[in-house]
Amino acid sequence: MAEKKKKLLQGNEACVEGALYAGCRFYAGYPITPSTEIAEGMSVRLPKIGGKFIQMEDEIGGIAAAIGGSLAGLKSLTATSGPGFSLKQECLGYACLTEIPLVIVNVMRGGPSTGYPTGPSQADIMQAKWGTHGDHPAIALTPSYVQEILSETVRAFNLSEKYRTPVIVLYDEIIGHMREPITIPAPGDLEVVDRAKPTCPPEEYFPYDDRYDVAPLAPFGSGYRFHVTGLNHKKDGFPTNDSKIIRENNERIMRKVDKNLEEIWKNEETYLDDAEIAVFAIGSTARSARFAVNEARKAGIKAGLLRPLTIWPFPDKAVKELAKKVKVIIVPELNLGQMVNEVERCSKNAEVIGIHRVDGEPINPAQILDVIKKHK
Amino acid sequence: MSSPAVTEKKQKVSVPFDYNKYLRPNKLPHIWCPGCGHGIVLKAMLRAIHDSGIEKDNICMVSGIGCSSRTPGYVDFNTLHTLHGRAIAFATGIKLAKPELKVIVVTGDGDALAIGGNHFIHVCRRNIDMTILVMTNATYGMTGGQYSPTTPMDSISTTSRYGNIEPPFDACGMAKAAGASFVARGTAYHTIELEKTILEAIEHKGTSVVDIIDACPTYFGRANKYKSASQMMETIEKDGTVSVKQADKLPPEKIEGKALRGVLHKIDRPEYCEQYSNLIVEKAKGK
């Protein structure tokens, strides 16, 4: 990868490129449609560069081993789809509370249950935020293009390393399996963040040092012997029943996201400056929305698109500002109403209209254009 | 064990043993009940670790959820207290990412054989270098004494008030069948033997499983009318087991219904992390 390379890649293959670019050297997972190509790609590529790949006995084992790999100091990835994402939720919460960096890719397929394994959906948006029990920080990124799957996977690792928290990359089957020409970035083209490691002597090290919102994390086996538990814990990592410490720690892990929204949020705005009607969409649906908005403009309708690349934390600020400017916000999504409620929460004045589809087919541009025309 | 190995081991033991070197004294007292064998197992384990000569920085101890899984909190290693049933899966990730670490999993029978049964089977199959100490007390102690996968039939527990109708697992039989290259059984009663068994498990290359019978007086004992912790220990751990070395010499009626103690299975088989380096990485280089 000494220089830029053009490649025709599938979304899941681009995810592999992004993970390796970000410095991922550990993958553990379990085969599941439509994400399996990520595991296949990692199994081929990682051993060539001194990385480790293991196919675990189940989805839970996949994320658990990935957390173990990360704690041992390697940037770690696991990938899955709906049923597997459900199974991984307890471990996801463990990584949130123990603050172990990890990237989880969920290539969304039709649900509930086994659902429609080869069909696309965007029905795990709420699960990405609320899937594991208890209050916990959530970061989820939503690329729309194959190139973006690469760059957002890199960003996911960066955010995960920076904030010591699991980050989810959430995209639908359509872009997971779509092929597009992309450019593999050369080293240095994209920022790569590594977790902070302690510089203090081991006897002064606290894995949850409360002087920081994000304390440095020592890899296991580096001379810093410390304890990690999924129980509420003190700054030294040991369990506690002290209500003050429990509250402070629970608030601190949320603060890692809440205090850094501007840095975590990322939106693409198209034609919003003078827009009277806006579309809010992610993933493959945003591609249809962009087409629809372009067509609307050709027809003289002042339509625009707000496309969040960070869906969690939800882009409250961008939607609130948008809702002050436009009359209508249309929310097409491949589910029966998830993002639309969040958009409504942030839209005091604008009317919010959902377009929902759960038949395993994409929302096409004409569907969105019809609604734009109806509400112009 | 051949004599040169014994000589080598004796040289390692030249440093005097001190529990405080391995414990985190400010985390004591432990949570275990009076009469529980977990503390005895902890001590045997620490003596075995001392005898192995492995540095504390190079030991990673991983556990799941349950009474026995509280062990890592008390010991001064790289310690990870994970989720119910998942210790082996987390440990697999750590070992593969950093094979130079000696990984020891401390788990209970519910943690390893019920909710974590799948990971237990597959770690044995892979033969990844890891020592798994299963503290088998036939009880879910942390939740107040429900029957577990090793509870004997007819036993009373808070969820088998009319007697347990489920046959118990043989953890050693399952480990061997799944491919573990070292399988042994000990008890909290036979402490010196247990220490030696754990040491041999730690020094073995590959997945080593030690099933440690370690009765729970508080729940299993009281529910099943044992008079005291010591009487329970003598009945279950002393009289209920027989050394594998003696078993061959005894008539069948003397060993019937008793669990065999000692090293039950030990073979040389390729270890997972070595296979990964030697086969996968080597082949990938050329592609």
XYZ file of C-alpha atoms in Angstrom:
663
model
C 0.000 0.000 0.000
C 2.812 2.407 -0.765
C 0.673 4.416 -3.132
C -2.969 5.004 -3.960
C -4.602 2.072 -5.664
C -7.857 1.944 -7.567
C -9.883 -1.189 -6.962
C -13.325 -2.478 -7.784
C -14.511 -3.677 -4.402
C -17.575 -4.914 -2.636
C -18.649 -2.996 0.476
C -17.608 -5.798 2.794
C -14.220 -6.005 1.087
C -13.803 -2.260 1.575
C -14.526 -2.806 5.252
C -11.561 -5.201 5.389
C -9.356 -2.590 3.685
C -10.503 0.059 6.139
C -9.887 -2.142 9.171
C -6.375 -3.034 8.046
C -5.628 0.597 7.190
C -6.721 1.577 10.706
C -4.250 -0.911 12.169
C -6.667 -3.711 13.054
C -4.620 -6.830 13.784
C -7.198 -9.121 15.396
C -10.453 -10.526 14.106
C -12.772 -12.987 15.810
C -16.211 -13.794 14.506
C -18.716 -16.308 13.282
C -20.025 -16.699 9.730
C -23.308 -14.945 9.027
C -24.953 -13.598 5.901
C -24.581 -10.862 4.672
C -21.345 -9.990 6.529
C -19.291 -13.154 5.964
C -17.016 -11.620 3.326
C -15.476 -9.492 6.070
C -14.415 -12.607 7.995
C -13.204 -14.259 4.802
C -11.153 -11.217 3.857
C -9.628 -10.876 7.303
C -8.726 -14.578 7.392
C -6.686 -14.117 4.211
C -5.122 -10.760 4.967
C -4.328 -10.770 8.677
C -1.790 -13.636 8.745
C 0.202 -11.902 6.017
C 0.847 -8.905 8.230
C 1.331 -10.644 11.557
C -2.292 -10.295 12.617
C -4.540 -12.917 14.145
C -7.799 -14.355 12.835
C -9.996 -16.879 14.557
C -13.387 -18.257 13.640
C -15.081 -18.819 16.961
C -17.725 -21.369 17.885
C -20.507 -18.801 18.062
C -21.316 -15.098 17.809
C -20.832 -14.492 21.514
C -17.417 -16.132 21.363
C -16.590 -13.890 18.405
C -17.054 -10.640 20.265
C -15.677 -12.018 23.546
C -12.437 -13.113 21.850
C -12.226 -9.743 20.070
C -12.481 -7.942 23.414
C -9.745 -10.248 24.730
C -7.573 -9.449 21.710
C -8.059 -5.737 22.281
C -7.201 -6.020 25.962
C -4.019 -7.804 24.921
C -3.195 -4.702 22.877
C -4.349 -5.422 19.316
C -6.963 -3.317 17.559
C -9.837 -5.771 17.175
C -12.807 -6.240 14.911
C -15.835 -8.481 14.802
C -18.536 -8.421 12.132
C -22.035 -9.807 12.067
C -25.638 -9.297 11.047
C -28.985 -9.095 12.887
C -29.194 -12.461 14.720
C -25.513 -12.274 15.591
C -25.814 -8.663 16.662
C -28.547 -9.724 19.081
C -26.284 -12.414 20.513
C -23.382 -10.025 20.935
C -25.288 -7.461 22.990
C -24.195 -8.613 26.460
C -20.534 -8.473 25.448
C -21.093 -5.082 23.822
C -22.238 -3.748 27.183
C -19.211 -5.361 28.806
C -16.894 -3.484 26.439
C -18.783 -0.236 27.183
C -18.419 -0.571 30.962
C -14.881 -1.967 30.963
C -13.935 0.631 28.310
C -12.165 -1.720 25.952
C -11.879 -0.414 22.369
C -13.553 -2.573 19.736
C -15.223 -2.180 16.354
C -18.365 -4.143 15.545
C -19.715 -4.160 12.015
C -23.395 -4.980 11.601
C -24.401 -5.533 7.981
C -28.140 -5.185 8.406
C -30.445 -7.818 6.943
C -34.190 -8.274 7.153
C -35.628 -9.274 10.525
C -36.951 -9.955 13.055
C -35.452 -13.342 13.892
C -33.779 -15.169 11.008
C -35.859 -12.923 8.781
C -34.529 -12.345 5.302
C -30.789 -13.124 5.393
C -30.045 -11.934 1.873
C -32.400 -8.956 1.961
C -31.432 -5.473 3.112
C -32.823 -3.605 6.069
C -32.098 -0.689 8.346
C -34.019 -2.159 11.222
C -31.181 -2.399 13.752
C -30.778 1.341 14.183
C -32.440 1.372 17.588
C -30.700 -1.850 18.594
C -27.350 -0.203 17.909
C -28.259 2.371 20.536
C -30.359 0.421 23.007
C -29.528 -3.232 22.370
C -27.506 -3.921 25.477
C -29.004 -3.410 28.915
C -28.238 -0.447 31.122
C -27.268 3.087 30.215
C -24.174 3.071 28.076
C -22.411 5.223 25.502
C -23.247 4.418 21.884
C -21.442 5.415 18.726
C -22.691 4.072 15.387
C -21.511 5.134 11.942
C -23.564 4.833 8.773
C -21.687 4.859 5.466
C -23.548 4.971 2.143
C -20.848 4.209 -0.430
C -18.217 1.511 -0.775
C -15.478 4.141 -0.486
C -17.164 5.395 2.639
C -17.312 1.938 4.201
C -13.527 1.999 4.068
C -13.144 5.498 5.504
C -15.891 5.081 8.114
C -14.337 1.820 9.298
C -11.112 3.749 9.823
C -13.055 6.455 11.670
C -14.763 3.781 13.790
C -11.390 2.456 14.941
C -10.182 5.993 15.613
C -13.201 6.881 17.743
C -13.012 3.552 19.531
C -9.345 4.011 20.372
C -9.745 7.649 21.318
C -12.731 7.169 23.627
C -12.015 3.605 24.805
C -15.461 2.439 23.801
C -16.960 0.023 21.265
C -17.996 1.623 17.983
C -20.538 0.122 15.602
C -20.382 0.384 11.829
C -23.922 -0.006 10.592
C -24.750 -0.508 6.946
C -27.362 -2.391 4.988
C -26.891 -5.448 2.826
C -27.198 -3.397 -0.364
C -23.976 -1.474 0.117
C -22.348 -4.440 1.868
C -22.629 -6.427 -1.353
C -22.500 -3.621 -3.893
C -19.350 -3.230 -5.974
C -17.934 0.210 -6.741
C -14.559 1.477 -7.868
C -12.732 2.893 -4.879
C -9.339 4.314 -4.042
C -7.294 2.603 -1.375
C -5.739 5.480 0.531
C -1.979 5.663 0.852
C -0.482 5.634 4.360
C -0.936 9.076 5.848
C -3.947 9.988 3.703
C -6.353 9.207 6.522
C -5.805 9.881 10.194
C -5.118 6.785 12.318
C -5.537 7.079 16.084
C -3.970 4.701 18.618
C -5.215 4.389 22.192
C -3.285 6.251 24.879
C -0.998 3.997 26.902
C 0.231 4.757 30.394
C 3.625 6.340 30.940
C 3.511 6.264 34.752
C 5.147 3.500 36.813
C 2.906 0.418 37.215
C 2.298 1.050 40.924
C 0.749 4.426 40.077
C -1.460 3.119 37.267
C -5.249 3.128 37.485
C -7.093 1.651 34.474
C -10.071 3.937 35.203
C -8.126 6.923 36.487
C -10.809 9.482 37.337
C -8.524 12.402 36.564
C -9.376 11.723 32.929
C -12.623 11.115 31.083
C -10.652 8.583 29.040
C -7.806 7.015 31.012
C -4.811 5.416 29.258
C -5.202 1.677 28.754
C -2.262 -0.667 29.304
C -2.249 -3.898 27.318
C -2.333 -7.054 29.412
C 1.136 -8.455 29.840
C 2.947 -5.116 29.594
C 4.000 -4.983 33.225
C 0.898 -3.136 34.397
C -0.994 -5.768 36.340
C -4.571 -4.635 36.817
C -8.089 -5.963 37.191
C -10.972 -5.692 34.763
C -14.544 -6.570 35.712
C -18.024 -6.048 34.297
C -19.193 -5.142 37.800
C -19.385 -1.464 38.679
C -15.859 -0.633 39.672
C -13.533 1.944 41.172
C -10.675 3.668 39.404
C -8.412 0.709 40.219
C -10.775 -1.631 38.363
C -12.020 -3.503 41.434
C -15.726 -3.891 42.189
C -17.459 -1.387 44.405
C -20.831 -0.865 46.078
C -20.093 2.783 46.760
C -23.089 4.606 45.300
C -21.154 7.807 44.692
C -18.461 6.026 42.708
C -21.019 3.983 40.761
C -22.885 7.130 39.765
C -19.745 9.043 38.846
C -18.391 6.208 36.745
C -21.693 5.619 34.949
C -21.915 9.329 34.201
C -18.313 9.504 33.070
C -18.637 6.768 30.450
C -21.631 8.614 28.982
C -19.747 11.891 29.106
C -17.062 10.486 26.803
C -19.644 10.752 24.021
C -21.843 13.558 25.286
C -18.969 16.006 25.749
C -17.473 15.275 22.360
C -20.508 15.391 20.083
C -19.011 17.886 17.657
C -16.070 15.589 17.119
C -18.160 12.431 16.727
C -20.956 13.862 14.592
C -20.486 13.885 10.855
C -23.141 14.961 8.378
C -23.268 15.528 4.675
C -25.576 18.315 3.583
C -26.754 18.613 -0.013
C -28.753 21.641 -1.240
C -29.825 22.535 2.298
C -28.981 26.259 2.119
C -32.227 27.272 0.453
C -34.179 24.045 0.917
C -37.858 24.118 1.846
C -38.207 20.382 1.996
C -35.525 18.025 3.261
C -34.839 14.331 3.232
C -33.041 12.668 6.155
C -31.561 9.293 5.185
C -28.682 6.886 5.781
C -27.039 3.984 3.960
C -28.451 2.801 0.658
C -31.611 4.832 1.265
C -29.543 8.021 1.217
C -28.368 7.087 -2.286
C -31.975 6.913 -3.469
C -32.707 10.122 -1.579
C -29.854 11.960 -3.294
C -31.183 10.897 -6.677
C -34.694 11.972 -5.721
C -33.496 15.349 -4.453
C -31.576 15.961 -7.690
C -34.676 15.133 -9.706
C -36.780 17.426 -7.511
C -34.330 20.273 -8.084
C -34.569 19.698 -11.829
C -38.326 20.073 -11.424
C -37.842 23.354 -9.596
C -38.569 22.036 -6.096
C -36.279 23.337 -3.367
C -35.371 19.968 -1.901
C -32.247 19.039 0.052
C -30.640 16.091 1.813
C -29.244 15.684 5.310
C -27.190 12.500 5.432
C -25.726 11.617 8.835
C -22.609 9.451 8.819
C -22.919 9.254 12.599
C -26.382 8.045 13.539
C -25.470 7.587 17.235
C -25.067 9.925 19.000
C -28.089 11.187 17.071
C -27.427 14.403 15.127
C -29.838 16.432 17.261
C -28.206 19.751 16.486
C -28.250 19.333 12.710
C -31.867 18.178 12.693
C -32.977 20.968 15.035
C -31.352 23.575 12.790
C -32.830 21.953 9.717
C -36.303 21.884 11.259
C -36.127 25.643 11.730
C -35.487 26.162 8.006
C -37.677 23.647 6.195
C -41.384 22.924 6.232
C -41.103 19.178 5.803
C -38.539 16.525 6.652
C -38.990 13.209 4.895
C -37.391 10.172 6.553
C -37.135 7.138 4.284
C -35.812 4.080 6.097
C -35.834 0.309 5.622
C -37.856 -0.370 8.768
C -41.262 0.428 10.181
C -40.245 3.634 11.943
C -37.045 4.056 13.937
C -35.093 7.146 12.854
C -38.317 8.976 12.089
C -39.170 9.196 15.790
C -35.761 10.663 16.565
C -36.157 13.226 13.784
C -39.584 14.111 15.123
C -38.130 14.589 18.601
C -35.771 17.194 17.169
C -38.277 18.923 14.854
C -40.528 21.353 16.672
C -41.837 23.212 13.638
C -41.291 21.060 10.595
C -43.643 18.290 9.614
C -41.935 14.874 9.667
C -43.017 12.172 7.250
C -41.662 8.645 7.241
C -41.317 6.346 4.252
C -40.956 2.769 5.403
C -40.295 -0.466 3.641
C -39.713 -3.951 5.086
C -40.252 -6.228 2.096
C -36.571 -6.829 1.415
C -36.558 -4.332 -1.443
C -34.770 -0.973 -1.422
C -36.619 2.308 -1.183
C -36.240 3.608 -4.726
C -35.810 7.242 -5.783
C -39.293 7.425 -7.310
C -40.883 6.554 -3.970
C -39.076 9.431 -2.289
C -39.661 11.813 -5.195
C -43.407 11.137 -5.034
C -43.500 12.166 -1.392
C -41.367 15.250 -2.093
C -43.744 16.324 -4.857
C -46.775 15.714 -2.661
C -45.426 18.008 0.067
C -43.669 20.703 -1.961
C 7.182 -37.459 35.262
C 10.808 -38.284 34.441
C 13.549 -37.406 36.920
C 15.323 -34.628 34.937
C 12.096 -32.608 34.950
C 11.854 -33.006 38.714
C 15.415 -31.720 39.142
C 14.649 -28.763 36.937
C 11.531 -27.991 38.907
C 13.374 -28.144 42.216
C 15.767 -25.505 40.975
C 12.842 -23.210 40.242
C 11.485 -23.630 43.771
C 14.597 -22.143 45.321
C 12.695 -18.871 45.903
C 10.802 -19.279 49.198
C 7.055 -19.326 48.784
C 5.034 -16.444 50.173
C 1.283 -16.159 49.550
C 1.499 -12.389 49.875
C 3.603 -12.208 46.746
C 0.652 -13.508 44.735
C -2.354 -12.165 46.624
C -3.779 -8.662 46.630
C -4.016 -8.444 50.411
C -6.140 -5.289 50.386
C -8.829 -7.174 48.425
C -9.247 -9.707 51.237
C -11.203 -11.075 53.015
C -12.721 -13.034 50.155
C -16.458 -13.491 49.680
C -16.480 -17.268 50.115
C -18.473 -18.909 52.904
C -16.891 -20.674 55.884
C -16.274 -24.296 54.888
C -16.100 -23.539 51.150
C -13.215 -25.213 49.367
C -12.493 -22.362 46.941
C -9.896 -20.855 49.290
C -8.093 -24.212 49.473
C -8.059 -24.409 45.690
C -6.779 -20.831 45.488
C -3.875 -21.691 47.777
C -3.011 -24.860 45.851
C -3.136 -22.866 42.639
C -0.814 -20.160 43.951
C 1.699 -22.737 45.188
C 1.592 -24.425 41.784
C 2.104 -21.095 40.022
C 5.031 -20.358 42.307
C 6.545 -23.754 41.528
C 6.120 -23.126 37.810
C 8.440 -20.141 38.121
C 6.292 -18.053 35.756
C 6.517 -14.325 36.406
C 3.380 -12.560 37.615
C 3.501 -10.129 34.686
C 3.223 -13.059 32.296
C 0.175 -14.658 33.874
C -3.328 -13.746 32.795
C -6.166 -15.103 34.874
C -9.645 -15.012 33.393
C -12.956 -15.950 34.967
C -16.671 -15.808 34.242
C -19.419 -15.315 36.792
C -20.026 -17.208 40.004
C -18.373 -17.820 43.367
C -15.206 -19.365 41.925
C -15.008 -16.641 39.290
C -14.258 -14.094 42.009
C -10.762 -15.637 42.327
C -8.976 -13.260 39.879
C -9.881 -10.266 42.034
C -7.701 -11.618 44.838
C -4.551 -12.427 42.883
C -1.844 -10.116 41.578
C -1.746 -11.055 37.887
C -3.302 -9.574 34.754
C -6.861 -10.391 35.791
C -10.126 -10.359 33.886
C -13.538 -11.051 35.417
C -15.848 -11.468 32.425
C -19.435 -12.490 31.741
C -21.278 -15.637 32.748
C -19.969 -18.511 30.639
C -17.611 -16.456 28.503
C -14.294 -16.703 30.329
C -12.847 -19.213 27.877
C -13.859 -17.126 24.853
C -12.253 -13.961 26.257
C -9.203 -16.020 27.242
C -8.953 -17.425 23.714
C -8.707 -13.887 22.342
C -6.021 -12.903 24.829
C -3.970 -16.045 24.229
C -4.111 -15.772 20.447
C -3.279 -12.055 20.535
C -0.403 -12.562 22.982
C 0.727 -16.210 23.023
C 3.610 -15.426 25.385
C 1.097 -15.007 28.224
C 0.271 -18.004 30.425
C -3.509 -17.975 30.469
C -5.376 -19.613 33.339
C -9.152 -19.748 33.400
C -10.833 -20.131 36.774
C -14.442 -21.154 36.424
C -17.258 -23.086 38.027
C -19.310 -26.008 36.797
C -22.285 -23.840 35.866
C -20.071 -21.250 34.197
C -17.968 -23.737 32.231
C -20.342 -26.587 31.531
C -23.820 -25.016 31.255
C -23.895 -21.441 29.985
C -20.297 -21.681 28.723
C -20.447 -25.282 27.501
C -19.914 -24.397 23.874
C -16.702 -22.483 24.540
C -15.507 -25.306 26.806
C -15.942 -27.884 24.054
C -14.277 -25.810 21.380
C -11.269 -24.684 23.390
C -10.547 -28.365 23.996
C -10.965 -29.103 20.292
C -8.552 -26.334 19.296
C -6.072 -27.384 21.980
C -5.109 -23.781 22.544
C -2.511 -23.484 25.318
C -4.605 -22.628 28.358
C -5.230 -24.112 31.789
C -8.869 -24.369 32.812
C -9.620 -24.990 36.474
C -13.258 -25.966 36.924
C -14.345 -25.705 40.534
C -17.139 -28.230 40.603
C -19.459 -27.739 43.562
C -22.668 -29.028 41.984
C -24.351 -25.737 42.835
C -25.086 -22.240 41.611
C -23.858 -20.672 44.821
C -23.899 -17.007 43.832
C -27.636 -17.150 43.125
C -28.495 -19.149 46.216
C -28.186 -22.866 45.564
C -29.881 -24.012 42.370
C -28.980 -27.347 40.757
C -26.128 -27.278 38.262
C -24.890 -29.528 35.425
C -22.877 -31.588 37.927
C -25.532 -31.957 40.634
C -26.041 -35.683 41.326
C -29.441 -37.128 40.568
C -32.000 -37.051 43.398
C -30.160 -34.160 45.073
C -32.154 -31.345 46.600
C -31.563 -27.734 45.556
C -33.700 -24.594 45.503
C -34.826 -25.492 41.978
C -35.008 -29.247 42.547
C -37.004 -29.412 45.748
C -38.369 -32.813 44.782
C -34.981 -34.179 43.777
C -32.859 -33.613 40.697
C -33.926 -35.676 37.673
C -31.072 -34.545 35.409
C -27.988 -36.765 35.180
C -24.725 -34.917 35.899
C -21.998 -34.153 33.400
C -18.585 -35.768 33.558
C -16.442 -32.697 32.824
C -13.321 -34.826 32.319
C -15.039 -37.194 29.908
C -16.331 -34.277 27.905
C -12.959 -32.500 27.852
C -11.213 -35.648 26.643
C -13.845 -36.360 24.011
C -13.620 -32.791 22.757
C -9.859 -33.044 22.332
C -8.203 -31.547 25.405
C -4.641 -32.845 25.563
C -4.476 -32.818 29.363
C -7.382 -33.837 31.576
C -7.196 -34.319 35.322
C -9.332 -34.322 38.420
C -8.538 -33.197 41.926
C -10.381 -32.251 45.074
C -10.061 -29.560 47.707
C -9.546 -32.389 50.224
C -6.412 -33.760 48.547
C -4.530 -30.468 48.628
C -0.968 -31.635 47.985
C -2.108 -33.831 45.110
C -4.161 -30.930 43.747
C -1.169 -28.601 43.803
C 0.894 -31.124 41.840
C -1.922 -31.700 39.371
C -2.380 -27.967 38.758
C 1.372 -27.558 38.278
C 1.406 -30.345 35.728
C -1.565 -28.739 33.978
C 0.161 -25.354 33.861
C 3.340 -26.876 32.484
C 1.453 -28.819 29.812
C 1.435 -27.339 26.301
C -2.125 -27.336 25.009
C -5.551 -27.171 26.615
C -5.352 -28.549 30.139
C -8.515 -29.089 32.130
C -8.581 -29.813 35.837
C -11.970 -30.684 37.297
C -11.750 -29.825 40.980
C -14.395 -31.304 43.238
C -14.983 -28.667 45.810
C -18.237 -29.091 47.721
C -20.526 -26.219 48.741
C -21.549 -26.632 52.395
C -23.785 -23.578 52.514
C -26.257 -24.587 49.840
C -25.636 -28.109 48.593
C -24.562 -29.306 52.024
C -27.481 -27.927 54.008
C -30.090 -28.864 51.402
C -28.821 -32.443 51.292
C -28.479 -32.951 55.061
C -24.739 -33.061 55.454
C -23.821 -32.525 59.100
C -20.864 -30.222 58.554
C -18.490 -28.886 55.919
C -15.814 -31.357 56.970
C -18.195 -34.316 56.951
C -19.350 -33.264 53.500
C -15.770 -32.955 52.285
C -14.926 -36.422 53.602
C -18.010 -38.008 52.067
C -17.856 -36.374 48.630
C -14.188 -35.571 48.104
C -12.370 -38.246 50.138
C -14.688 -41.269 50.070
C -16.367 -40.338 46.800
C -13.161 -40.389 44.772
C -10.322 -42.774 44.111
C -6.854 -42.091 42.762
C -6.369 -43.234 39.213
C -3.107 -44.837 40.315
C -4.918 -47.063 42.813
C -7.956 -47.707 40.668
C -6.253 -50.396 38.569
C -5.402 -52.400 41.658
C -8.868 -52.238 43.192
C -11.762 -54.598 42.478
C -14.562 -53.048 40.391
C -16.973 -52.842 43.328
C -14.498 -50.600 45.189
C -14.413 -47.989 42.439
C -18.003 -48.120 41.273
C -19.727 -44.776 41.572
C -16.493 -43.032 42.512
C -14.826 -40.275 40.543
C -11.238 -40.893 39.462
C -8.603 -38.450 40.696
C -5.243 -37.606 39.144
C -4.123 -37.164 35.543
C -6.699 -39.035 33.471
C -5.505 -38.163 29.996
C -2.325 -36.625 28.645
C -1.207 -36.600 25.029
C 1.016 -34.546 22.770
C -1.039 -32.797 20.137
C -0.343 -29.684 18.034
C -1.180 -26.530 19.922
C -3.394 -23.917 18.276
C -1.203 -20.791 18.499
C 1.813 -22.714 17.232
C -0.245 -24.116 14.385
C -1.346 -20.602 13.557
C 2.262 -19.377 13.381
C 3.727 -22.449 11.743
C 1.038 -23.232 9.203
C -1.250 -20.288 8.512
C 1.290 -17.470 8.737
C 3.897 -19.418 6.782
C 1.467 -20.299 3.987
C 0.031 -16.781 3.873
C 3.489 -15.313 3.316
C 3.767 -16.902 -0.080
C 0.303 -15.842 -1.268
